[in-house]
């Protein structure tokens, strides 16, 4: 990962933590710390991809367990000197019927308070469906919980709110432009697959939107293989080189 990122001239890595990857002992936690240290001089930010683990589960005990798990992830990220962690609401689910809106907001606020004490900026990502796929609910979650935001442009473009023209893409970020810290950059999500853009025109409007967000300097090329990362990096650099991007932007990769 380090070799590939440096070879491509990238500045960092967005490290995904999945349930099966979380350390189960102090020894495993120490191993993770060593693995992350090997990525220097690359910057590392973190992404908790914990499918079907929800702070707002209708089952109160499951919600408490989820809160404890996310608090442990925050502690783990702080131990590896992380400063940013992206989380989700409804990841891996196909319905929000078994989620509580108020419990979600309450536990997001509690988790955010824990993260702040650890020096972490906790970011909520918009998904392709569910509450966070709706700009008005995404905005409300950020505002009421105090979280920062991670804007996934591939999720946004396929969300029902955009496909039906009920909202514009800018509505995901316009109410809280100074709270979007990270972006996930690829063309679109389709059948759980992330498709790379074929040309600048595929993503130019969305990249221009990101370019004008004052704090969003972490553009993650969220793709699964090296060829897709390279082709997307070429598209992003072409966008910037064409004079569309007069602000310097880093384009880290998730691998």
PDB file of C-alpha atoms in Angstrom:
ATOM      1  CA  UNK A   1       0.000   0.000   0.000  1.00  0.00           C
ATOM      2  CA  UNK A   2       2.759   2.424   0.949  1.00  0.00           C
ATOM      3  CA  UNK A   3       4.753   1.606  -2.182  1.00  0.00           C
ATOM      4  CA  UNK A   4       1.776   2.085  -4.473  1.00  0.00           C
ATOM      5  CA  UNK A   5       0.653   5.353  -2.866  1.00  0.00           C
ATOM      6  CA  UNK A   6       4.134   6.889  -3.053  1.00  0.00           C
ATOM      7  CA  UNK A   7       4.616   5.645  -6.607  1.00  0.00           C
ATOM      8  CA  UNK A   8       1.422   7.453  -7.619  1.00  0.00           C
ATOM      9  CA  UNK A   9       2.440  10.624  -5.797  1.00  0.00           C
ATOM     10  CA  UNK A  10      -0.424  10.423  -3.313  1.00  0.00           C
ATOM     11  CA  UNK A  11      -0.306  12.086   0.081  1.00  0.00           C
ATOM     12  CA  UNK A  12      -2.130   9.612   2.265  1.00  0.00           C
ATOM     13  CA  UNK A  13      -4.214   6.527   2.879  1.00  0.00           C
ATOM     14  CA  UNK A  14      -7.776   6.235   4.148  1.00  0.00           C
ATOM     15  CA  UNK A  15      -7.680   3.139   6.364  1.00  0.00           C
ATOM     16  CA  UNK A  16     -10.924   1.128   6.563  1.00  0.00           C
ATOM     17  CA  UNK A  17     -11.692  -0.738   9.772  1.00  0.00           C
ATOM     18  CA  UNK A  18     -14.173  -3.600   9.407  1.00  0.00           C
ATOM     19  CA  UNK A  19     -15.651  -5.763  12.145  1.00  0.00           C
ATOM     20  CA  UNK A  20     -13.454  -8.721  11.244  1.00  0.00           C
ATOM     21  CA  UNK A  21     -10.332  -6.519  11.305  1.00  0.00           C
ATOM     22  CA  UNK A  22     -10.801  -4.948  14.727  1.00  0.00           C
ATOM     23  CA  UNK A  23      -8.151  -6.003  17.282  1.00  0.00           C
ATOM     24  CA  UNK A  24      -9.395  -8.531  19.820  1.00  0.00           C
ATOM     25  CA  UNK A  25      -6.447  -8.239  22.206  1.00  0.00           C
ATOM     26  CA  UNK A  26      -3.740  -5.756  23.247  1.00  0.00           C
ATOM     27  CA  UNK A  27      -1.299  -7.768  21.138  1.00  0.00           C
ATOM     28  CA  UNK A  28      -3.421  -7.340  18.012  1.00  0.00           C
ATOM     29  CA  UNK A  29      -3.839  -3.642  18.770  1.00  0.00           C
ATOM     30  CA  UNK A  30      -0.066  -3.262  19.000  1.00  0.00           C
ATOM     31  CA  UNK A  31       0.284  -5.012  15.643  1.00  0.00           C
ATOM     32  CA  UNK A  32      -2.124  -2.511  14.085  1.00  0.00           C
ATOM     33  CA  UNK A  33      -0.116   0.381  15.517  1.00  0.00           C
ATOM     34  CA  UNK A  34       3.035  -1.043  13.903  1.00  0.00           C
ATOM     35  CA  UNK A  35       1.281  -1.557  10.541  1.00  0.00           C
ATOM     36  CA  UNK A  36       0.058   2.035  10.474  1.00  0.00           C
ATOM     37  CA  UNK A  37       3.515   3.302  11.449  1.00  0.00           C
ATOM     38  CA  UNK A  38       4.937   1.604   8.337  1.00  0.00           C
ATOM     39  CA  UNK A  39       2.880   3.974   6.172  1.00  0.00           C
ATOM     40  CA  UNK A  40       4.974   7.019   7.077  1.00  0.00           C
ATOM     41  CA  UNK A  41       5.426   9.628   5.621  1.00  0.00           C
ATOM     42  CA  UNK A  42       1.867   9.180   4.321  1.00  0.00           C
ATOM     43  CA  UNK A  43      -0.948  10.781   6.295  1.00  0.00           C
ATOM     44  CA  UNK A  44      -3.639   8.356   7.492  1.00  0.00           C
ATOM     45  CA  UNK A  45      -7.305   8.961   8.183  1.00  0.00           C
ATOM     46  CA  UNK A  46      -9.786   6.307   9.258  1.00  0.00           C
ATOM     47  CA  UNK A  47     -13.070   4.857   8.075  1.00  0.00           C
ATOM     48  CA  UNK A  48     -15.191   2.564  10.295  1.00  0.00           C
ATOM     49  CA  UNK A  49     -17.066   0.337   7.823  1.00  0.00           C
ATOM     50  CA  UNK A  50     -19.060  -1.604  10.422  1.00  0.00           C
ATOM     51  CA  UNK A  51     -21.981  -3.109   8.512  1.00  0.00           C
ATOM     52  CA  UNK A  52     -25.226  -3.690  10.436  1.00  0.00           C
ATOM     53  CA  UNK A  53     -23.864  -2.050  13.591  1.00  0.00           C
ATOM     54  CA  UNK A  54     -26.108   0.909  14.317  1.00  0.00           C
ATOM     55  CA  UNK A  55     -26.187   3.401  17.150  1.00  0.00           C
ATOM     56  CA  UNK A  56     -29.938   3.794  16.620  1.00  0.00           C
ATOM     57  CA  UNK A  57     -30.991   0.147  16.571  1.00  0.00           C
ATOM     58  CA  UNK A  58     -34.597  -0.281  17.758  1.00  0.00           C
ATOM     59  CA  UNK A  59     -33.261  -2.977  20.069  1.00  0.00           C
ATOM     60  CA  UNK A  60     -31.937  -0.925  22.991  1.00  0.00           C
ATOM     61  CA  UNK A  61     -29.315  -3.502  23.946  1.00  0.00           C
ATOM     62  CA  UNK A  62     -27.987  -3.714  20.390  1.00  0.00           C
ATOM     63  CA  UNK A  63     -27.783   0.083  20.312  1.00  0.00           C
ATOM     64  CA  UNK A  64     -25.808   0.102  23.579  1.00  0.00           C
ATOM     65  CA  UNK A  65     -23.460  -2.568  22.211  1.00  0.00           C
ATOM     66  CA  UNK A  66     -23.000  -0.514  19.036  1.00  0.00           C
ATOM     67  CA  UNK A  67     -22.163   2.583  21.076  1.00  0.00           C
ATOM     68  CA  UNK A  68     -19.582   0.667  23.113  1.00  0.00           C
ATOM     69  CA  UNK A  69     -18.059  -0.737  19.929  1.00  0.00           C
ATOM     70  CA  UNK A  70     -17.814   2.666  18.242  1.00  0.00           C
ATOM     71  CA  UNK A  71     -16.338   4.177  21.402  1.00  0.00           C
ATOM     72  CA  UNK A  72     -13.678   1.446  21.346  1.00  0.00           C
ATOM     73  CA  UNK A  73     -12.971   2.227  17.677  1.00  0.00           C
ATOM     74  CA  UNK A  74     -12.527   5.901  18.582  1.00  0.00           C
ATOM     75  CA  UNK A  75     -10.102   4.901  21.325  1.00  0.00           C
ATOM     76  CA  UNK A  76      -8.211   2.653  18.903  1.00  0.00           C
ATOM     77  CA  UNK A  77      -7.928   5.426  16.300  1.00  0.00           C
ATOM     78  CA  UNK A  78      -6.656   7.837  18.933  1.00  0.00           C
ATOM     79  CA  UNK A  79      -3.980   5.289  19.915  1.00  0.00           C
ATOM     80  CA  UNK A  80      -2.650   5.268  16.361  1.00  0.00           C
ATOM     81  CA  UNK A  81      -2.601   9.089  16.435  1.00  0.00           C
ATOM     82  CA  UNK A  82      -5.598   9.412  14.150  1.00  0.00           C
ATOM     83  CA  UNK A  83      -7.393  12.736  13.987  1.00  0.00           C
ATOM     84  CA  UNK A  84     -10.380  11.889  11.766  1.00  0.00           C
ATOM     85  CA  UNK A  85     -12.846   8.980  11.696  1.00  0.00           C
ATOM     86  CA  UNK A  86     -15.722   8.472   9.246  1.00  0.00           C
ATOM     87  CA  UNK A  87     -18.794   6.515  10.350  1.00  0.00           C
ATOM     88  CA  UNK A  88     -22.198   5.601   8.872  1.00  0.00           C
ATOM     89  CA  UNK A  89     -25.847   5.233   9.787  1.00  0.00           C
ATOM     90  CA  UNK A  90     -27.617   2.262   8.202  1.00  0.00           C
ATOM     91  CA  UNK A  91     -24.581   0.690   6.539  1.00  0.00           C
ATOM     92  CA  UNK A  92     -25.386  -2.811   5.259  1.00  0.00           C
ATOM     93  CA  UNK A  93     -29.130  -2.477   5.848  1.00  0.00           C
ATOM     94  CA  UNK A  94     -31.909  -2.444   3.267  1.00  0.00           C
ATOM     95  CA  UNK A  95     -34.473  -0.731   5.463  1.00  0.00           C
ATOM     96  CA  UNK A  96     -34.538   1.858   8.234  1.00  0.00           C
ATOM     97  CA  UNK A  97     -37.660   0.386   9.796  1.00  0.00           C
ATOM     98  CA  UNK A  98     -35.660  -1.224  12.600  1.00  0.00           C
ATOM     99  CA  UNK A  99     -33.802   2.010  13.410  1.00  0.00           C
ATOM    100  CA  UNK A 100     -34.868   4.739  15.833  1.00  0.00           C
ATOM    101  CA  UNK A 101     -34.347   8.294  14.612  1.00  0.00           C
ATOM    102  CA  UNK A 102     -34.170   9.847  18.089  1.00  0.00           C
ATOM    103  CA  UNK A 103     -31.919   7.106  19.479  1.00  0.00           C
ATOM    104  CA  UNK A 104     -29.632   7.550  16.475  1.00  0.00           C
ATOM    105  CA  UNK A 105     -29.292  11.274  17.131  1.00  0.00           C
ATOM    106  CA  UNK A 106     -28.816  10.777  20.871  1.00  0.00           C
ATOM    107  CA  UNK A 107     -26.069   8.178  20.469  1.00  0.00           C
ATOM    108  CA  UNK A 108     -24.356  10.110  17.663  1.00  0.00           C
ATOM    109  CA  UNK A 109     -24.127  13.062  20.052  1.00  0.00           C
ATOM    110  CA  UNK A 110     -22.759  10.849  22.850  1.00  0.00           C
ATOM    111  CA  UNK A 111     -20.205   9.295  20.512  1.00  0.00           C
ATOM    112  CA  UNK A 112     -19.192  12.709  19.211  1.00  0.00           C
ATOM    113  CA  UNK A 113     -18.539  13.896  22.768  1.00  0.00           C
ATOM    114  CA  UNK A 114     -16.288  10.859  23.320  1.00  0.00           C
ATOM    115  CA  UNK A 115     -14.453  11.507  20.047  1.00  0.00           C
ATOM    116  CA  UNK A 116     -13.891  15.165  20.919  1.00  0.00           C
ATOM    117  CA  UNK A 117     -12.320  14.210  24.254  1.00  0.00           C
ATOM    118  CA  UNK A 118      -9.918  11.957  22.330  1.00  0.00           C
ATOM    119  CA  UNK A 119      -9.046  14.723  19.881  1.00  0.00           C
ATOM    120  CA  UNK A 120     -10.949  13.102  16.996  1.00  0.00           C
ATOM    121  CA  UNK A 121     -13.109  14.784  14.398  1.00  0.00           C
ATOM    122  CA  UNK A 122     -15.989  12.363  13.887  1.00  0.00           C
ATOM    123  CA  UNK A 123     -17.466  12.489  10.366  1.00  0.00           C
ATOM    124  CA  UNK A 124     -20.771  11.111   9.074  1.00  0.00           C
ATOM    125  CA  UNK A 125     -20.844   9.814   5.494  1.00  0.00           C
ATOM    126  CA  UNK A 126     -23.844   9.989   3.172  1.00  0.00           C
ATOM    127  CA  UNK A 127     -24.919   6.604   1.799  1.00  0.00           C
ATOM    128  CA  UNK A 128     -26.671   5.714  -1.448  1.00  0.00           C
ATOM    129  CA  UNK A 129     -29.937   4.969   0.335  1.00  0.00           C
ATOM    130  CA  UNK A 130     -31.562   5.552   3.723  1.00  0.00           C
ATOM    131  CA  UNK A 131     -31.623   8.602   5.947  1.00  0.00           C
ATOM    132  CA  UNK A 132     -28.219   9.954   4.957  1.00  0.00           C
ATOM    133  CA  UNK A 133     -29.100   9.682   1.252  1.00  0.00           C
ATOM    134  CA  UNK A 134     -31.641  12.466   1.808  1.00  0.00           C
ATOM    135  CA  UNK A 135     -29.945  15.890   1.944  1.00  0.00           C
ATOM    136  CA  UNK A 136     -32.460  17.342   4.383  1.00  0.00           C
ATOM    137  CA  UNK A 137     -31.950  14.466   6.861  1.00  0.00           C
ATOM    138  CA  UNK A 138     -28.173  14.392   6.364  1.00  0.00           C
ATOM    139  CA  UNK A 139     -28.104  18.096   7.226  1.00  0.00           C
ATOM    140  CA  UNK A 140     -30.265  17.554  10.289  1.00  0.00           C
ATOM    141  CA  UNK A 141     -28.043  14.731  11.556  1.00  0.00           C
ATOM    142  CA  UNK A 142     -24.901  16.838  11.271  1.00  0.00           C
ATOM    143  CA  UNK A 143     -26.537  19.840  12.891  1.00  0.00           C
ATOM    144  CA  UNK A 144     -28.160  18.034  15.815  1.00  0.00           C
ATOM    145  CA  UNK A 145     -25.219  15.737  16.603  1.00  0.00           C
ATOM    146  CA  UNK A 146     -22.417  18.253  16.005  1.00  0.00           C
ATOM    147  CA  UNK A 147     -20.605  15.843  13.665  1.00  0.00           C
ATOM    148  CA  UNK A 148     -18.412  16.743  10.715  1.00  0.00           C
ATOM    149  CA  UNK A 149     -19.175  15.356   7.259  1.00  0.00           C
ATOM    150  CA  UNK A 150     -17.680  13.032   4.650  1.00  0.00           C
ATOM    151  CA  UNK A 151     -19.255  13.610   1.238  1.00  0.00           C
ATOM    152  CA  UNK A 152     -19.353  10.513  -0.984  1.00  0.00           C
ATOM    153  CA  UNK A 153     -19.984  11.777  -4.519  1.00  0.00           C
ATOM    154  CA  UNK A 154     -20.621   8.275  -5.896  1.00  0.00           C
ATOM    155  CA  UNK A 155     -23.335   7.630  -3.312  1.00  0.00           C
ATOM    156  CA  UNK A 156     -24.887  11.052  -3.814  1.00  0.00           C
ATOM    157  CA  UNK A 157     -25.341  10.807  -7.577  1.00  0.00           C
ATOM    158  CA  UNK A 158     -27.348   7.546  -7.333  1.00  0.00           C
ATOM    159  CA  UNK A 159     -29.420   8.476  -4.292  1.00  0.00           C
ATOM    160  CA  UNK A 160     -33.209   8.644  -4.854  1.00  0.00           C
ATOM    161  CA  UNK A 161     -33.233  12.319  -3.850  1.00  0.00           C
ATOM    162  CA  UNK A 162     -30.967  13.177  -6.794  1.00  0.00           C
ATOM    163  CA  UNK A 163     -32.239  10.638  -9.328  1.00  0.00           C
ATOM    164  CA  UNK A 164     -35.789  11.977  -8.921  1.00  0.00           C
ATOM    165  CA  UNK A 165     -34.557  15.605  -9.157  1.00  0.00           C
ATOM    166  CA  UNK A 166     -36.097  16.414  -5.787  1.00  0.00           C
ATOM    167  CA  UNK A 167     -32.746  17.860  -4.660  1.00  0.00           C
ATOM    168  CA  UNK A 168     -29.520  19.021  -6.277  1.00  0.00           C
ATOM    169  CA  UNK A 169     -26.133  17.529  -5.418  1.00  0.00           C
ATOM    170  CA  UNK A 170     -25.127  20.793  -3.767  1.00  0.00           C
ATOM    171  CA  UNK A 171     -27.932  20.342  -1.235  1.00  0.00           C
ATOM    172  CA  UNK A 172     -25.844  17.663   0.490  1.00  0.00           C
ATOM    173  CA  UNK A 173     -23.215  20.247   1.454  1.00  0.00           C
ATOM    174  CA  UNK A 174     -24.636  23.749   1.073  1.00  0.00           C
ATOM    175  CA  UNK A 175     -26.114  24.059   4.594  1.00  0.00           C
ATOM    176  CA  UNK A 176     -22.807  23.101   6.239  1.00  0.00           C
ATOM    177  CA  UNK A 177     -20.020  23.862   3.783  1.00  0.00           C
ATOM    178  CA  UNK A 178     -17.500  24.397   6.587  1.00  0.00           C
ATOM    179  CA  UNK A 179     -18.234  21.003   8.157  1.00  0.00           C
ATOM    180  CA  UNK A 180     -17.269  18.760   5.214  1.00  0.00           C
ATOM    181  CA  UNK A 181     -13.741  17.485   5.845  1.00  0.00           C
ATOM    182  CA  UNK A 182     -13.443  14.475   3.518  1.00  0.00           C
ATOM    183  CA  UNK A 183     -14.683  13.360   0.117  1.00  0.00           C
ATOM    184  CA  UNK A 184     -14.950   9.916  -1.471  1.00  0.00           C
ATOM    185  CA  UNK A 185     -14.229  10.272  -5.168  1.00  0.00           C
ATOM    186  CA  UNK A 186     -15.303   7.827  -7.902  1.00  0.00           C
ATOM    187  CA  UNK A 187     -18.066   7.900 -10.529  1.00  0.00           C
ATOM    188  CA  UNK A 188     -20.964   6.068  -8.918  1.00  0.00           C
ATOM    189  CA  UNK A 189     -21.939   3.084  -6.805  1.00  0.00           C
ATOM    190  CA  UNK A 190     -23.747   0.318  -8.673  1.00  0.00           C
ATOM    191  CA  UNK A 191     -24.624  -3.114  -7.235  1.00  0.00           C
ATOM    192  CA  UNK A 192     -22.230  -2.442  -4.326  1.00  0.00           C
ATOM    193  CA  UNK A 193     -19.440  -1.777  -6.817  1.00  0.00           C
ATOM    194  CA  UNK A 194     -17.643   1.545  -7.206  1.00  0.00           C
ATOM    195  CA  UNK A 195     -17.241   2.494 -10.862  1.00  0.00           C
ATOM    196  CA  UNK A 196     -14.348   4.770 -11.871  1.00  0.00           C
ATOM    197  CA  UNK A 197     -15.046   7.732 -14.165  1.00  0.00           C
ATOM    198  CA  UNK A 198     -14.151   7.282 -17.821  1.00  0.00           C
ATOM    199  CA  UNK A 199     -13.552  10.988 -18.407  1.00  0.00           C
ATOM    200  CA  UNK A 200     -13.352  14.310 -16.594  1.00  0.00           C
ATOM    201  CA  UNK A 201     -16.881  15.116 -17.749  1.00  0.00           C
ATOM    202  CA  UNK A 202     -18.260  12.245 -15.652  1.00  0.00           C
ATOM    203  CA  UNK A 203     -17.316  13.947 -12.396  1.00  0.00           C
ATOM    204  CA  UNK A 204     -16.350  17.551 -13.217  1.00  0.00           C
ATOM    205  CA  UNK A 205     -19.461  19.103 -11.664  1.00  0.00           C
ATOM    206  CA  UNK A 206     -18.957  17.171  -8.444  1.00  0.00           C
ATOM    207  CA  UNK A 207     -15.223  17.847  -8.261  1.00  0.00           C
ATOM    208  CA  UNK A 208     -15.926  21.527  -8.751  1.00  0.00           C
ATOM    209  CA  UNK A 209     -18.359  21.335  -5.848  1.00  0.00           C
ATOM    210  CA  UNK A 210     -15.658  19.733  -3.676  1.00  0.00           C
ATOM    211  CA  UNK A 211     -13.072  22.299  -4.783  1.00  0.00           C
ATOM    212  CA  UNK A 212     -15.197  25.068  -3.307  1.00  0.00           C
ATOM    213  CA  UNK A 213     -15.639  23.482   0.111  1.00  0.00           C
ATOM    214  CA  UNK A 214     -13.240  25.400   2.393  1.00  0.00           C
ATOM    215  CA  UNK A 215     -12.056  22.498   4.600  1.00  0.00           C
ATOM    216  CA  UNK A 216     -12.416  19.491   2.303  1.00  0.00           C
ATOM    217  CA  UNK A 217      -8.773  18.762   1.478  1.00  0.00           C
ATOM    218  CA  UNK A 218      -8.911  14.949   1.710  1.00  0.00           C
ATOM    219  CA  UNK A 219     -10.088  13.412  -1.559  1.00  0.00           C
ATOM    220  CA  UNK A 220     -10.171   9.624  -1.265  1.00  0.00           C
ATOM    221  CA  UNK A 221     -10.128   7.617  -4.482  1.00  0.00           C
ATOM    222  CA  UNK A 222     -12.434   4.948  -3.080  1.00  0.00           C
ATOM    223  CA  UNK A 223     -11.839   2.078  -5.487  1.00  0.00           C
ATOM    224  CA  UNK A 224     -10.928  -1.572  -5.108  1.00  0.00           C
ATOM    225  CA  UNK A 225      -7.995  -2.184  -7.450  1.00  0.00           C
ATOM    226  CA  UNK A 226      -4.850  -0.419  -8.597  1.00  0.00           C
ATOM    227  CA  UNK A 227      -5.936   0.074 -12.215  1.00  0.00           C
ATOM    228  CA  UNK A 228      -9.153   1.843 -11.168  1.00  0.00           C
ATOM    229  CA  UNK A 229      -7.238   4.041  -8.718  1.00  0.00           C
ATOM    230  CA  UNK A 230      -4.718   5.014 -11.415  1.00  0.00           C
ATOM    231  CA  UNK A 231      -7.391   5.856 -13.995  1.00  0.00           C
ATOM    232  CA  UNK A 232      -9.397   7.907 -11.496  1.00  0.00           C
ATOM    233  CA  UNK A 233      -6.269   9.713 -10.352  1.00  0.00           C
ATOM    234  CA  UNK A 234      -5.605  10.631 -13.985  1.00  0.00           C
ATOM    235  CA  UNK A 235      -9.140  12.055 -14.283  1.00  0.00           C
ATOM    236  CA  UNK A 236      -8.788  14.103 -11.082  1.00  0.00           C
ATOM    237  CA  UNK A 237      -5.390  15.459 -12.064  1.00  0.00           C
ATOM    238  CA  UNK A 238      -6.709  16.348 -15.523  1.00  0.00           C
ATOM    239  CA  UNK A 239      -9.545  18.265 -13.886  1.00  0.00           C
ATOM    240  CA  UNK A 240      -7.093  20.231 -11.745  1.00  0.00           C
ATOM    241  CA  UNK A 241      -4.619  20.786 -14.587  1.00  0.00           C
ATOM    242  CA  UNK A 242      -7.299  22.210 -16.869  1.00  0.00           C
ATOM    243  CA  UNK A 243      -7.594  25.211 -14.596  1.00  0.00           C
ATOM    244  CA  UNK A 244     -10.785  23.931 -12.985  1.00  0.00           C
ATOM    245  CA  UNK A 245      -8.951  23.566  -9.726  1.00  0.00           C
ATOM    246  CA  UNK A 246      -7.156  26.737  -8.768  1.00  0.00           C
ATOM    247  CA  UNK A 247      -6.907  25.560  -5.173  1.00  0.00           C
ATOM    248  CA  UNK A 248      -4.361  22.934  -4.239  1.00  0.00           C
ATOM    249  CA  UNK A 249      -6.069  19.665  -3.305  1.00  0.00           C
ATOM    250  CA  UNK A 250      -4.554  16.467  -2.072  1.00  0.00           C
ATOM    251  CA  UNK A 251      -5.904  13.257  -3.562  1.00  0.00           C
ATOM    252  CA  UNK A 252      -5.215  10.402  -1.127  1.00  0.00           C
ATOM    253  CA  UNK A 253      -6.201   6.888  -2.006  1.00  0.00           C
ATOM    254  CA  UNK A 254      -8.019   4.159  -0.146  1.00  0.00           C
ATOM    255  CA  UNK A 255      -6.560   0.742  -0.964  1.00  0.00           C
TER     256      UNK A 255
END
